[in-house]
């Protein structure tokens, strides 16, 4: 029997694997596998979501005008150059779709965000992986991998799943080394977790140059993952090309309202950042205390830590044992990280419980 044949570049896609929310046994567990905000959603965003007009029969505002205004006002941007998406995932796909295709290359660093190769293959482009430098983005390796076929370069900053960060000088050096016709996408899904001094300068590059796109999301620090809202900022022609292939009503009415409230809720964002900085530092210290058992934390500026298992207990064993203890973290063998577990910073209780479980599993005292 013949059947519709997917295009070969679609067949070549390794499907995205989402963080799990139930254990093998189906028991209720603590989910530290998707970098969600342990404080939940801010009260203002929740109230706006609930108050959103019950106009379910009406399409949402296709131009997301109020949302773009709110974003632009918050970051000092031009609202006409803000694009919005069904999560920033859609923005990443739009960037690849508008600027790359068959015969082109889409470049990113090893251990980059797992959506980048999918976005490349989806449009028939070749995903090209540059070497990392001890799990972090290596600007020299990226620049060395640029060819005349390169059309898009993706850099997540901080990166997921490593948590590593590329500073302003390095990012500027990467941009300066790229041909003008290559689009540099700086994926800032975790930027709100950075301290102010760590601004990577990507918005300034996007303001001043023709080939930089910055992407952000409401899924992470803003606690609106369920509503699927992300956005991007770049030069007007870049944004215009992406709009052409965007789904017409891609952000819901209630989602737009909740996002507007969330972006104005500095108190919730600050509380989330402070919580994260405190418990990330604590967790890093606890992992350092398990060095004898071969555990090592990759330095992270995000709301998660990639813990490497280089001792007797493997990452896979620890992953399964943590699941039995009721903690779901992320094991990433499909991303070349069979020796690492990515763990989201949770509540105090969750972190203390996670560390106690880890100590039992790897046989560390304390
Ligand atoms: C979570 C994440 C995103 C996208 O999340 P959305 O929910 O689609 O906005 C994008 N990039 C990175 C690096 C992420 O970790």
mmCIF file of C-alpha atoms and ligand atoms in Angstrom:
data_model
loop_
_atom_site.group_PDB
_atom_site.id
_atom_site.type_symbol
_atom_site.label_atom_id
_atom_site.label_comp_id
_atom_site.label_asym_id
_atom_site.label_seq_id
_atom_site.Cartn_x
_atom_site.Cartn_y
_atom_site.Cartn_z
ATOM 1 C CA UNK A 1 0.000 0.000 0.000
ATOM 2 C CA UNK A 2 1.261 3.438 -0.799
ATOM 3 C CA UNK A 3 0.715 6.281 1.626
ATOM 4 C CA UNK A 4 1.528 9.981 1.843
ATOM 5 C CA UNK A 5 5.280 10.265 2.298
ATOM 6 C CA UNK A 6 6.547 12.918 4.693
ATOM 7 C CA UNK A 7 9.308 14.995 3.159
ATOM 8 C CA UNK A 8 12.699 13.464 3.954
ATOM 9 C CA UNK A 9 13.756 16.495 6.016
ATOM 10 C CA UNK A 10 10.626 16.055 8.134
ATOM 11 C CA UNK A 11 11.358 12.352 8.567
ATOM 12 C CA UNK A 12 14.809 13.353 9.805
ATOM 13 C CA UNK A 13 13.397 15.318 12.763
ATOM 14 C CA UNK A 14 13.953 13.805 16.200
ATOM 15 C CA UNK A 15 10.715 14.823 17.960
ATOM 16 C CA UNK A 16 10.862 17.321 20.829
ATOM 17 C CA UNK A 17 10.692 15.560 24.188
ATOM 18 C CA UNK A 18 8.790 17.617 26.785
ATOM 19 C CA UNK A 19 9.585 17.476 30.496
ATOM 20 C CA UNK A 20 7.489 14.792 32.161
ATOM 21 C CA UNK A 21 4.853 15.566 34.751
ATOM 22 C CA UNK A 22 4.171 12.057 36.101
ATOM 23 C CA UNK A 23 6.527 9.375 37.354
ATOM 24 C CA UNK A 24 6.876 5.907 35.809
ATOM 25 C CA UNK A 25 4.365 4.604 38.342
ATOM 26 C CA UNK A 26 1.984 7.466 37.582
ATOM 27 C CA UNK A 27 2.295 8.714 41.148
ATOM 28 C CA UNK A 28 2.031 12.432 41.853
ATOM 29 C CA UNK A 29 5.478 13.921 41.861
ATOM 30 C CA UNK A 30 7.389 17.158 42.176
ATOM 31 C CA UNK A 31 8.024 18.453 38.685
ATOM 32 C CA UNK A 32 11.430 20.048 38.264
ATOM 33 C CA UNK A 33 11.716 19.172 34.592
ATOM 34 C CA UNK A 34 10.411 22.159 32.604
ATOM 35 C CA UNK A 35 11.929 25.293 34.177
ATOM 36 C CA UNK A 36 8.544 26.598 35.281
ATOM 37 C CA UNK A 37 8.224 29.249 37.989
ATOM 38 C CA UNK A 38 7.936 27.574 41.432
ATOM 39 C CA UNK A 39 6.079 30.653 42.717
ATOM 40 C CA UNK A 40 3.355 30.039 40.129
ATOM 41 C CA UNK A 41 1.750 32.985 38.353
ATOM 42 C CA UNK A 42 1.612 36.535 39.687
ATOM 43 C CA UNK A 43 -1.676 37.676 41.238
ATOM 44 C CA UNK A 44 -2.059 40.504 38.702
ATOM 45 C CA UNK A 45 -1.678 38.169 35.715
ATOM 46 C CA UNK A 46 -4.059 35.625 37.218
ATOM 47 C CA UNK A 47 -6.655 38.342 37.886
ATOM 48 C CA UNK A 48 -6.326 39.728 34.333
ATOM 49 C CA UNK A 49 -6.706 36.244 32.898
ATOM 50 C CA UNK A 50 -9.844 35.629 34.935
ATOM 51 C CA UNK A 51 -11.294 39.041 34.137
ATOM 52 C CA UNK A 52 -10.682 38.797 30.406
ATOM 53 C CA UNK A 53 -13.945 39.376 28.628
ATOM 54 C CA UNK A 54 -15.863 36.195 28.101
ATOM 55 C CA UNK A 55 -16.027 36.747 24.363
ATOM 56 C CA UNK A 56 -15.198 33.215 23.378
ATOM 57 C CA UNK A 57 -16.936 33.542 20.012
ATOM 58 C CA UNK A 58 -14.719 36.494 18.997
ATOM 59 C CA UNK A 59 -11.246 36.137 17.521
ATOM 60 C CA UNK A 60 -8.469 37.691 19.591
ATOM 61 C CA UNK A 61 -6.867 40.973 18.520
ATOM 62 C CA UNK A 62 -4.837 39.770 15.549
ATOM 63 C CA UNK A 63 -2.371 42.639 15.919
ATOM 64 C CA UNK A 64 -1.962 42.179 19.700
ATOM 65 C CA UNK A 65 -1.770 45.968 19.814
ATOM 66 C CA UNK A 66 -2.093 46.417 23.593
ATOM 67 C CA UNK A 67 0.393 43.653 24.282
ATOM 68 C CA UNK A 68 2.939 45.137 21.866
ATOM 69 C CA UNK A 69 2.479 48.557 23.469
ATOM 70 C CA UNK A 70 3.015 47.113 26.943
ATOM 71 C CA UNK A 71 6.157 45.263 25.859
ATOM 72 C CA UNK A 72 7.540 48.297 24.027
ATOM 73 C CA UNK A 73 6.877 50.605 26.971
ATOM 74 C CA UNK A 74 8.546 48.203 29.380
ATOM 75 C CA UNK A 75 11.777 47.829 27.391
ATOM 76 C CA UNK A 76 11.910 51.142 25.501
ATOM 77 C CA UNK A 77 11.249 49.525 22.127
ATOM 78 C CA UNK A 78 9.289 50.401 18.991
ATOM 79 C CA UNK A 79 5.920 48.577 19.222
ATOM 80 C CA UNK A 80 5.789 48.247 15.440
ATOM 81 C CA UNK A 81 8.847 46.003 15.606
ATOM 82 C CA UNK A 82 7.471 43.587 18.234
ATOM 83 C CA UNK A 83 6.192 40.233 16.945
ATOM 84 C CA UNK A 84 4.284 37.798 19.165
ATOM 85 C CA UNK A 85 3.939 34.065 18.979
ATOM 86 C CA UNK A 86 2.325 30.947 20.374
ATOM 87 C CA UNK A 87 5.190 30.707 22.804
ATOM 88 C CA UNK A 88 8.602 31.928 21.744
ATOM 89 C CA UNK A 89 8.865 28.500 20.109
ATOM 90 C CA UNK A 90 6.711 29.887 17.313
ATOM 91 C CA UNK A 91 9.021 32.903 16.966
ATOM 92 C CA UNK A 92 12.008 30.571 16.569
ATOM 93 C CA UNK A 93 10.164 28.645 13.859
ATOM 94 C CA UNK A 94 9.152 31.884 12.124
ATOM 95 C CA UNK A 95 12.782 33.026 12.081
ATOM 96 C CA UNK A 96 13.950 29.790 10.492
ATOM 97 C CA UNK A 97 10.958 29.717 8.132
ATOM 98 C CA UNK A 98 11.403 33.269 6.887
ATOM 99 C CA UNK A 99 15.160 33.188 6.453
ATOM 100 C CA UNK A 100 16.265 29.596 5.778
ATOM 101 C CA UNK A 101 15.223 26.808 3.443
ATOM 102 C CA UNK A 102 16.551 23.946 1.339
ATOM 103 C CA UNK A 103 20.279 24.231 0.743
ATOM 104 C CA UNK A 104 20.771 26.641 3.651
ATOM 105 C CA UNK A 105 22.386 26.093 7.032
ATOM 106 C CA UNK A 106 21.091 26.974 10.489
ATOM 107 C CA UNK A 107 23.842 27.193 13.067
ATOM 108 C CA UNK A 108 23.859 26.803 16.854
ATOM 109 C CA UNK A 109 26.159 25.506 19.538
ATOM 110 C CA UNK A 110 26.267 21.919 20.813
ATOM 111 C CA UNK A 111 23.904 21.512 23.783
ATOM 112 C CA UNK A 112 21.842 24.388 22.374
ATOM 113 C CA UNK A 113 18.062 24.524 22.822
ATOM 114 C CA UNK A 114 16.502 21.407 21.311
ATOM 115 C CA UNK A 115 14.008 23.343 19.193
ATOM 116 C CA UNK A 116 16.766 24.779 16.942
ATOM 117 C CA UNK A 117 17.465 21.591 14.953
ATOM 118 C CA UNK A 118 13.716 20.988 14.629
ATOM 119 C CA UNK A 119 13.150 24.537 13.333
ATOM 120 C CA UNK A 120 15.959 24.060 10.808
ATOM 121 C CA UNK A 121 14.845 20.682 9.492
ATOM 122 C CA UNK A 122 11.206 21.690 9.362
ATOM 123 C CA UNK A 123 12.007 24.130 6.548
ATOM 124 C CA UNK A 124 14.470 21.834 4.787
ATOM 125 C CA UNK A 125 17.609 23.606 6.046
ATOM 126 C CA UNK A 126 20.602 21.734 7.454
ATOM 127 C CA UNK A 127 21.145 22.054 11.227
ATOM 128 C CA UNK A 128 24.846 22.685 11.938
ATOM 129 C CA UNK A 129 26.245 22.255 15.442
ATOM 130 C CA UNK A 130 29.383 24.153 16.494
ATOM 131 C CA UNK A 131 31.544 22.869 19.350
ATOM 132 C CA UNK A 132 30.864 24.115 22.847
ATOM 133 C CA UNK A 133 33.507 25.278 25.314
ATOM 134 C CA UNK A 134 33.008 23.322 28.534
ATOM 135 C CA UNK A 135 29.218 23.321 27.882
ATOM 136 C CA UNK A 136 29.117 27.056 27.123
ATOM 137 C CA UNK A 137 28.690 28.902 23.825
ATOM 138 C CA UNK A 138 32.031 29.181 22.026
ATOM 139 C CA UNK A 139 31.908 32.288 19.831
ATOM 140 C CA UNK A 140 35.061 31.290 17.951
ATOM 141 C CA UNK A 141 33.627 27.866 17.147
ATOM 142 C CA UNK A 142 30.380 29.442 15.929
ATOM 143 C CA UNK A 143 32.217 31.929 13.723
ATOM 144 C CA UNK A 144 34.451 29.181 12.351
ATOM 145 C CA UNK A 145 31.353 27.182 11.380
ATOM 146 C CA UNK A 146 29.797 29.990 9.328
ATOM 147 C CA UNK A 147 29.724 29.221 5.603
ATOM 148 C CA UNK A 148 28.207 30.976 2.618
ATOM 149 C CA UNK A 149 25.125 28.830 3.194
ATOM 150 C CA UNK A 150 24.571 29.991 6.798
ATOM 151 C CA UNK A 151 21.325 31.958 7.099
ATOM 152 C CA UNK A 152 20.373 31.856 10.779
ATOM 153 C CA UNK A 153 22.440 31.547 13.979
ATOM 154 C CA UNK A 154 20.588 30.664 17.180
ATOM 155 C CA UNK A 155 22.099 31.513 20.572
ATOM 156 C CA UNK A 156 20.121 31.005 23.767
ATOM 157 C CA UNK A 157 21.346 33.335 26.488
ATOM 158 C CA UNK A 158 21.314 31.972 29.125
ATOM 159 C CA UNK A 159 21.316 28.642 27.301
ATOM 160 C CA UNK A 160 18.984 25.734 27.986
ATOM 161 C CA UNK A 161 19.857 23.010 29.074
ATOM 162 C CA UNK A 162 23.299 24.189 30.250
ATOM 163 C CA UNK A 163 22.387 27.485 31.973
ATOM 164 C CA UNK A 164 25.572 29.032 30.571
ATOM 165 C CA UNK A 165 25.757 32.686 29.650
ATOM 166 C CA UNK A 166 27.468 34.687 26.901
ATOM 167 C CA UNK A 167 28.424 38.184 28.027
ATOM 168 C CA UNK A 168 27.886 41.429 26.148
ATOM 169 C CA UNK A 169 31.400 41.589 24.695
ATOM 170 C CA UNK A 170 31.281 38.035 23.399
ATOM 171 C CA UNK A 171 27.831 38.509 21.911
ATOM 172 C CA UNK A 172 28.971 41.740 20.217
ATOM 173 C CA UNK A 173 32.020 39.884 18.889
ATOM 174 C CA UNK A 174 29.784 37.150 17.488
ATOM 175 C CA UNK A 175 27.550 39.701 15.794
ATOM 176 C CA UNK A 176 30.530 41.640 14.409
ATOM 177 C CA UNK A 177 31.947 38.450 12.914
ATOM 178 C CA UNK A 178 28.754 37.431 11.116
ATOM 179 C CA UNK A 179 27.983 38.514 7.557
ATOM 180 C CA UNK A 180 25.171 41.095 7.466
ATOM 181 C CA UNK A 181 22.893 38.674 5.638
ATOM 182 C CA UNK A 182 22.972 36.144 8.484
ATOM 183 C CA UNK A 183 20.188 36.553 11.060
ATOM 184 C CA UNK A 184 21.445 36.288 14.650
ATOM 185 C CA UNK A 185 18.634 35.110 16.938
ATOM 186 C CA UNK A 186 19.313 35.760 20.619
ATOM 187 C CA UNK A 187 16.855 33.603 22.564
ATOM 188 C CA UNK A 188 16.404 35.302 25.936
ATOM 189 C CA UNK A 189 13.864 32.919 27.472
ATOM 190 C CA UNK A 190 15.647 33.236 30.848
ATOM 191 C CA UNK A 191 16.920 36.828 30.626
ATOM 192 C CA UNK A 192 14.685 38.045 33.471
ATOM 193 C CA UNK A 193 16.625 35.764 35.801
ATOM 194 C CA UNK A 194 19.846 37.667 35.126
ATOM 195 C CA UNK A 195 21.102 40.393 37.400
ATOM 196 C CA UNK A 196 21.056 43.849 35.815
ATOM 197 C CA UNK A 197 24.796 43.967 35.238
ATOM 198 C CA UNK A 198 24.433 40.907 33.040
ATOM 199 C CA UNK A 199 22.488 42.585 30.218
ATOM 200 C CA UNK A 200 23.917 40.910 27.117
ATOM 201 C CA UNK A 201 23.237 43.913 24.898
ATOM 202 C CA UNK A 202 21.025 42.009 22.465
ATOM 203 C CA UNK A 203 18.193 44.579 22.517
ATOM 204 C CA UNK A 204 20.705 47.327 21.712
ATOM 205 C CA UNK A 205 21.999 45.251 18.795
ATOM 206 C CA UNK A 206 18.446 44.626 17.602
ATOM 207 C CA UNK A 207 17.710 48.367 17.781
ATOM 208 C CA UNK A 208 20.787 49.415 15.834
ATOM 209 C CA UNK A 209 21.412 46.671 13.301
ATOM 210 C CA UNK A 210 19.463 44.942 10.548
ATOM 211 C CA UNK A 211 20.187 41.307 11.396
ATOM 212 C CA UNK A 212 19.474 40.657 15.087
ATOM 213 C CA UNK A 213 16.260 39.168 16.468
ATOM 214 C CA UNK A 214 15.734 38.928 20.242
ATOM 215 C CA UNK A 215 13.120 36.494 21.544
ATOM 216 C CA UNK A 216 11.442 36.435 24.950
ATOM 217 C CA UNK A 217 8.726 34.383 26.586
ATOM 218 C CA UNK A 218 5.988 34.674 29.182
ATOM 219 C CA UNK A 219 6.380 30.966 29.972
ATOM 220 C CA UNK A 220 9.296 31.122 32.361
ATOM 221 C CA UNK A 221 9.659 33.872 34.981
ATOM 222 C CA UNK A 222 6.175 35.276 34.226
ATOM 223 C CA UNK A 223 4.571 31.928 35.026
ATOM 224 C CA UNK A 224 2.249 31.814 32.006
ATOM 225 C CA UNK A 225 3.511 28.650 30.308
ATOM 226 C CA UNK A 226 -0.008 27.305 29.831
ATOM 227 C CA UNK A 227 -1.096 30.323 27.787
ATOM 228 C CA UNK A 228 1.724 30.010 25.187
ATOM 229 C CA UNK A 229 2.900 33.565 24.622
ATOM 230 C CA UNK A 230 6.283 34.671 23.399
ATOM 231 C CA UNK A 231 7.573 37.644 21.465
ATOM 232 C CA UNK A 232 10.442 38.876 19.373
ATOM 233 C CA UNK A 233 12.103 42.164 18.460
ATOM 234 C CA UNK A 234 14.162 43.033 15.424
ATOM 235 C CA UNK A 235 14.569 45.278 12.421
ATOM 236 C CA UNK A 236 11.315 46.149 10.628
ATOM 237 C CA UNK A 237 12.044 44.064 7.486
ATOM 238 C CA UNK A 238 12.891 41.008 9.616
ATOM 239 C CA UNK A 239 9.648 41.352 11.575
ATOM 240 C CA UNK A 240 7.619 41.974 8.404
ATOM 241 C CA UNK A 241 8.887 38.769 6.792
ATOM 242 C CA UNK A 242 8.023 36.755 9.887
ATOM 243 C CA UNK A 243 4.509 38.231 10.078
ATOM 244 C CA UNK A 244 3.797 36.864 6.598
ATOM 245 C CA UNK A 245 4.045 33.278 7.821
ATOM 246 C CA UNK A 246 2.680 33.757 11.346
ATOM 247 C CA UNK A 247 -0.649 32.098 12.117
ATOM 248 C CA UNK A 248 -3.236 34.933 11.991
ATOM 249 C CA UNK A 249 -4.705 34.650 15.515
ATOM 250 C CA UNK A 250 -1.805 33.048 17.305
ATOM 251 C CA UNK A 251 -2.154 34.573 20.793
ATOM 252 C CA UNK A 252 -5.394 34.174 22.745
ATOM 253 C CA UNK A 253 -7.468 37.030 24.174
ATOM 254 C CA UNK A 254 -7.048 35.977 27.802
ATOM 255 C CA UNK A 255 -3.374 35.267 27.171
ATOM 256 C CA UNK A 256 -2.781 38.763 25.824
ATOM 257 C CA UNK A 257 -4.516 40.264 28.876
ATOM 258 C CA UNK A 258 -2.585 38.100 31.313
ATOM 259 C CA UNK A 259 0.710 38.906 29.607
ATOM 260 C CA UNK A 260 0.056 42.657 29.775
ATOM 261 C CA UNK A 261 -0.546 42.358 33.522
ATOM 262 C CA UNK A 262 2.477 40.122 33.987
ATOM 263 C CA UNK A 263 4.898 42.470 32.277
ATOM 264 C CA UNK A 264 3.768 45.267 34.593
ATOM 265 C CA UNK A 265 4.149 43.184 37.744
ATOM 266 C CA UNK A 266 7.718 44.088 38.726
ATOM 267 C CA UNK A 267 7.134 42.857 42.273
ATOM 268 C CA UNK A 268 6.368 39.301 41.192
ATOM 269 C CA UNK A 269 9.275 39.236 38.744
ATOM 270 C CA UNK A 270 11.675 40.526 41.407
ATOM 271 C CA UNK A 271 10.393 38.018 43.974
ATOM 272 C CA UNK A 272 10.831 35.211 41.439
ATOM 273 C CA UNK A 273 14.348 36.328 40.568
ATOM 274 C CA UNK A 274 15.343 36.708 44.224
ATOM 275 C CA UNK A 275 13.944 33.297 45.091
ATOM 276 C CA UNK A 276 15.839 31.778 42.196
ATOM 277 C CA UNK A 277 19.164 33.443 42.992
ATOM 278 C CA UNK A 278 18.941 32.343 46.618
ATOM 279 C CA UNK A 279 18.017 28.730 46.024
ATOM 280 C CA UNK A 280 20.241 28.320 42.991
ATOM 281 C CA UNK A 281 23.228 29.422 45.065
ATOM 282 C CA UNK A 282 22.190 27.068 47.863
ATOM 283 C CA UNK A 283 21.741 24.168 45.451
ATOM 284 C CA UNK A 284 25.117 24.834 43.801
ATOM 285 C CA UNK A 285 26.709 24.673 47.215
ATOM 286 C CA UNK A 286 24.988 21.375 47.980
ATOM 287 C CA UNK A 287 26.127 19.895 44.652
ATOM 288 C CA UNK A 288 29.673 21.065 45.360
ATOM 289 C CA UNK A 289 29.358 19.140 48.643
ATOM 290 C CA UNK A 290 28.715 15.982 46.606
ATOM 291 C CA UNK A 291 31.886 16.362 44.516
ATOM 292 C CA UNK A 292 33.324 13.228 46.109
ATOM 293 C CA UNK A 293 30.453 11.283 44.567
ATOM 294 C CA UNK A 294 31.330 12.734 41.162
ATOM 295 C CA UNK A 295 28.631 15.407 40.975
ATOM 296 C CA UNK A 296 29.397 18.743 39.343
ATOM 297 C CA UNK A 297 27.145 21.703 38.546
ATOM 298 C CA UNK A 298 27.671 23.580 35.280
ATOM 299 C CA UNK A 299 27.685 27.305 36.265
ATOM 300 C CA UNK A 300 24.158 28.586 35.554
ATOM 301 C CA UNK A 301 22.555 32.015 35.246
ATOM 302 C CA UNK A 302 19.092 30.571 34.622
ATOM 303 C CA UNK A 303 16.425 28.931 36.827
ATOM 304 C CA UNK A 304 17.878 25.458 36.507
ATOM 305 C CA UNK A 305 21.173 23.659 36.924
ATOM 306 C CA UNK A 306 22.740 21.027 34.725
ATOM 307 C CA UNK A 307 24.267 18.528 37.156
ATOM 308 C CA UNK A 308 26.923 16.240 35.675
ATOM 309 C CA UNK A 309 27.360 12.736 37.102
ATOM 310 C CA UNK A 310 30.990 11.700 36.725
ATOM 311 C CA UNK A 311 31.229 9.205 39.570
ATOM 312 C CA UNK A 312 29.953 5.733 40.461
ATOM 313 C CA UNK A 313 26.260 6.591 40.194
ATOM 314 C CA UNK A 314 25.293 7.508 36.619
ATOM 315 C CA UNK A 315 22.872 10.244 35.597
ATOM 316 C CA UNK A 316 20.468 7.594 34.342
ATOM 317 C CA UNK A 317 20.531 5.740 37.673
ATOM 318 C CA UNK A 318 20.040 8.980 39.571
ATOM 319 C CA UNK A 319 17.219 10.024 37.242
ATOM 320 C CA UNK A 320 15.338 6.784 37.876
ATOM 321 C CA UNK A 321 16.017 6.800 41.597
ATOM 322 C CA UNK A 322 14.847 10.413 41.895
ATOM 323 C CA UNK A 323 11.653 9.411 40.108
ATOM 324 C CA UNK A 324 11.057 6.688 42.706
ATOM 325 C CA UNK A 325 11.615 9.344 45.399
ATOM 326 C CA UNK A 326 8.976 11.516 43.714
ATOM 327 C CA UNK A 327 11.169 14.042 41.873
ATOM 328 C CA UNK A 328 10.995 14.451 38.114
ATOM 329 C CA UNK A 329 14.073 16.095 36.612
ATOM 330 C CA UNK A 330 15.260 16.128 33.012
ATOM 331 C CA UNK A 331 17.600 13.477 31.637
ATOM 332 C CA UNK A 332 18.820 14.426 28.178
ATOM 333 C CA UNK A 333 20.515 11.502 26.431
ATOM 334 C CA UNK A 334 18.999 12.663 23.124
ATOM 335 C CA UNK A 335 20.914 15.930 23.376
ATOM 336 C CA UNK A 336 24.325 14.370 23.891
ATOM 337 C CA UNK A 337 23.995 14.644 27.667
ATOM 338 C CA UNK A 338 23.523 11.066 28.931
ATOM 339 C CA UNK A 339 25.787 12.060 31.845
ATOM 340 C CA UNK A 340 23.736 15.045 33.015
ATOM 341 C CA UNK A 341 20.433 15.884 34.681
ATOM 342 C CA UNK A 342 18.841 19.301 34.327
ATOM 343 C CA UNK A 343 17.056 20.305 37.504
ATOM 344 C CA UNK A 344 14.740 23.309 37.810
ATOM 345 C CA UNK A 345 15.043 25.451 40.941
ATOM 346 C CA UNK A 346 11.841 24.792 42.886
ATOM 347 C CA UNK A 347 10.431 25.939 46.203
ATOM 348 C CA UNK A 348 12.548 25.739 49.357
ATOM 349 C CA UNK A 349 10.781 22.557 50.421
ATOM 350 C CA UNK A 350 11.268 20.986 47.000
ATOM 351 C CA UNK A 351 14.958 21.871 46.913
ATOM 352 C CA UNK A 352 15.633 20.538 50.400
ATOM 353 C CA UNK A 353 13.790 17.351 49.537
ATOM 354 C CA UNK A 354 15.612 17.001 46.223
ATOM 355 C CA UNK A 355 19.017 17.396 47.854
ATOM 356 C CA UNK A 356 18.179 14.899 50.599
ATOM 357 C CA UNK A 357 17.079 12.399 47.953
ATOM 358 C CA UNK A 358 20.209 13.011 45.882
ATOM 359 C CA UNK A 359 22.423 12.436 48.913
ATOM 360 C CA UNK A 360 20.741 9.112 49.584
ATOM 361 C CA UNK A 361 21.056 8.095 45.941
ATOM 362 C CA UNK A 362 24.734 8.932 45.445
ATOM 363 C CA UNK A 363 25.671 7.839 48.962
ATOM 364 C CA UNK A 364 26.973 11.222 50.064
ATOM 365 C CA UNK A 365 26.744 12.132 53.748
ATOM 366 C CA UNK A 366 25.470 15.390 55.141
HETATM 367 C C1 LIG B 1 11.396 27.400 27.352
HETATM 368 C C2 LIG B 1 12.251 27.949 26.251
HETATM 369 C C3 LIG B 1 11.725 28.600 25.119
HETATM 370 C C4 LIG B 1 10.306 28.721 24.738
HETATM 371 O O1 LIG B 1 9.310 28.608 25.496
HETATM 372 P P1 LIG B 1 7.853 29.011 25.038
HETATM 373 O O2 LIG B 1 7.034 28.433 26.093
HETATM 374 O O3 LIG B 1 7.614 28.436 23.674
HETATM 375 O O4 LIG B 1 7.848 30.503 24.978
HETATM 376 C C5 LIG B 1 12.571 29.132 24.186
HETATM 377 N N1 LIG B 1 13.885 29.030 24.314
HETATM 378 C C6 LIG B 1 14.453 28.428 25.356
HETATM 379 C C7 LIG B 1 15.918 28.374 25.438
HETATM 380 C C8 LIG B 1 13.650 27.843 26.347
HETATM 381 O O5 LIG B 1 14.209 27.179 27.348
#
